[in-house]
Amino acid sequence: MKKMTQVAVLLVIMPFSLLAAEDQPNVRTITEQFQDWTVACVEQEAATVCEARHAITAPDGGVQGQISISNRTDAEDQLLFQVALPLLADLKRTVAVQVEGKTKEEAHQF
């Protein structure tokens, strides 16, 4: 539950940090749409942070969750993968990630 709270807080803070960055003169923000994904990059001096996010929609069309991938400035060879799910989601089930037709299933402890 603690990790879920941290992920939820990050997903709430990230858009506000991007908006705050737009007010600074030495910061450049770029946002682009690629099919169902939104990519937002913030360039500030020597560091650039980019986040690609995709909304998970329910059958009725409402947003049910969000996944995002972003680079890290403290570890350039690693990516940060975040999943935001609704409350009461069954976190004991195996997580399956499918990219370009290849599926990888992993069990994670939450």
Short mmCIF file of C-alpha atoms in Angstrom, two decimals:
data_model
loop_
_atom_site.label_atom_id
_atom_site.label_comp_id
_atom_site.label_asym_id
_atom_site.label_seq_id
_atom_site.Cartn_x
_atom_site.Cartn_y
_atom_site.Cartn_z
CA MET A 1 0.00 0.00 0.00
CA LYS A 2 2.93 2.32 0.75
CA LYS A 3 4.36 1.91 -2.77
CA MET A 4 0.93 2.53 -4.31
CA THR A 5 0.66 5.75 -2.34
CA GLN A 6 4.12 6.81 -3.54
CA VAL A 7 3.23 6.10 -7.17
CA ALA A 8 -0.04 8.01 -6.84
CA VAL A 9 1.76 11.00 -5.31
CA LEU A 10 4.35 10.96 -8.12
CA LEU A 11 1.66 10.90 -10.79
CA VAL A 12 -0.06 13.87 -9.17
CA ILE A 13 3.14 15.87 -8.68
CA MET A 14 4.74 15.28 -12.12
CA PRO A 15 2.23 17.34 -14.18
CA PHE A 16 2.46 20.22 -11.69
CA SER A 17 6.26 20.14 -11.81
CA LEU A 18 6.08 20.34 -15.61
CA LEU A 19 3.79 23.38 -15.36
CA ALA A 20 6.09 25.05 -12.82
CA ALA A 21 9.06 24.40 -15.09
CA GLU A 22 7.37 26.31 -17.93
CA ASP A 23 7.55 29.54 -15.91
CA GLN A 24 11.35 29.40 -15.65
CA PRO A 25 13.25 31.15 -18.47
CA ASN A 26 16.03 28.54 -18.84
CA VAL A 27 13.61 25.59 -19.01
CA ARG A 28 12.13 24.24 -22.24
CA THR A 29 9.13 21.89 -22.24
CA ILE A 30 8.17 19.78 -25.26
CA THR A 31 4.99 17.67 -25.44
CA GLU A 32 4.16 15.36 -28.35
CA GLN A 33 1.47 12.79 -29.07
CA PHE A 34 2.37 9.37 -30.56
CA GLN A 35 -0.82 7.39 -31.18
CA ASP A 36 -2.13 6.63 -27.64
CA TRP A 37 1.02 7.85 -25.86
CA THR A 38 1.89 11.34 -24.66
CA VAL A 39 5.58 12.20 -24.37
CA ALA A 40 6.61 15.21 -22.30
CA CYS A 41 10.24 16.35 -22.00
CA VAL A 42 11.67 19.03 -19.75
CA GLU A 43 15.07 20.40 -20.78
CA GLN A 44 16.93 22.36 -18.13
CA GLU A 45 20.60 23.23 -18.59
CA ALA A 46 22.45 19.90 -19.03
CA ALA A 47 19.63 17.59 -17.89
CA THR A 48 16.63 16.42 -19.90
CA VAL A 49 13.86 14.37 -18.31
CA CYS A 50 11.30 12.73 -20.59
CA GLU A 51 8.19 10.79 -19.63
CA ALA A 52 6.01 8.70 -21.94
CA ARG A 53 2.57 7.99 -20.48
CA HIS A 54 -0.49 6.10 -21.56
CA ALA A 55 -3.93 6.15 -19.95
CA ILE A 56 -5.56 2.78 -19.31
CA THR A 57 -9.24 3.10 -20.15
CA ALA A 58 -12.20 1.13 -18.85
CA PRO A 59 -14.81 -0.36 -21.22
CA ASP A 60 -17.03 2.67 -20.56
CA GLY A 61 -14.26 5.00 -21.79
CA GLY A 62 -13.21 6.38 -18.40
CA VAL A 63 -9.59 6.45 -17.29
CA GLN A 64 -8.86 3.50 -15.02
CA GLY A 65 -5.12 3.83 -14.57
CA GLN A 66 -1.93 5.06 -16.12
CA ILE A 67 1.43 3.63 -17.07
CA SER A 68 4.52 5.73 -17.63
CA ILE A 69 8.16 5.28 -18.52
CA SER A 70 10.75 7.97 -17.84
CA ASN A 71 14.50 8.37 -17.83
CA ARG A 72 16.44 9.03 -14.64
CA THR A 73 19.00 11.79 -14.26
CA ASP A 74 20.76 9.98 -11.40
CA ALA A 75 21.20 6.69 -13.33
CA GLU A 76 21.32 7.36 -17.06
CA ASP A 77 21.37 3.67 -18.02
CA GLN A 78 18.08 2.94 -16.21
CA LEU A 79 14.43 3.75 -16.83
CA LEU A 80 11.65 4.28 -14.31
CA PHE A 81 8.45 2.32 -15.03
CA GLN A 82 5.36 3.39 -13.08
CA VAL A 83 1.88 1.91 -12.94
CA ALA A 84 -1.03 3.74 -11.32
CA LEU A 85 -4.05 1.57 -10.60
CA PRO A 86 -7.36 2.24 -8.89
CA LEU A 87 -7.83 1.44 -5.24
CA LEU A 88 -8.72 -2.17 -4.41
CA ALA A 89 -6.89 -3.55 -7.46
CA ASP A 90 -5.80 -7.19 -7.03
CA LEU A 91 -2.04 -6.76 -6.59
CA LYS A 92 -1.44 -10.45 -5.86
CA ARG A 93 -1.93 -11.44 -9.50
CA THR A 94 0.99 -11.71 -11.90
CA VAL A 95 1.84 -8.57 -13.86
CA ALA A 96 2.03 -9.09 -17.63
CA VAL A 97 3.71 -6.47 -19.80
CA GLN A 98 3.34 -6.75 -23.58
CA VAL A 99 5.50 -4.69 -25.94
CA GLU A 100 5.40 -5.23 -29.70
CA GLY A 101 3.68 -8.60 -29.35
CA LYS A 102 6.18 -9.98 -26.82
CA THR A 103 4.76 -10.69 -23.37
CA LYS A 104 6.77 -10.86 -20.17
CA GLU A 105 5.05 -11.94 -16.96
CA GLU A 106 6.61 -11.30 -13.59
CA ALA A 107 5.38 -11.73 -10.05
CA HIS A 108 6.02 -8.68 -7.88
CA GLN A 109 5.50 -8.24 -4.18
CA PHE A 110 3.52 -5.16 -3.25
#
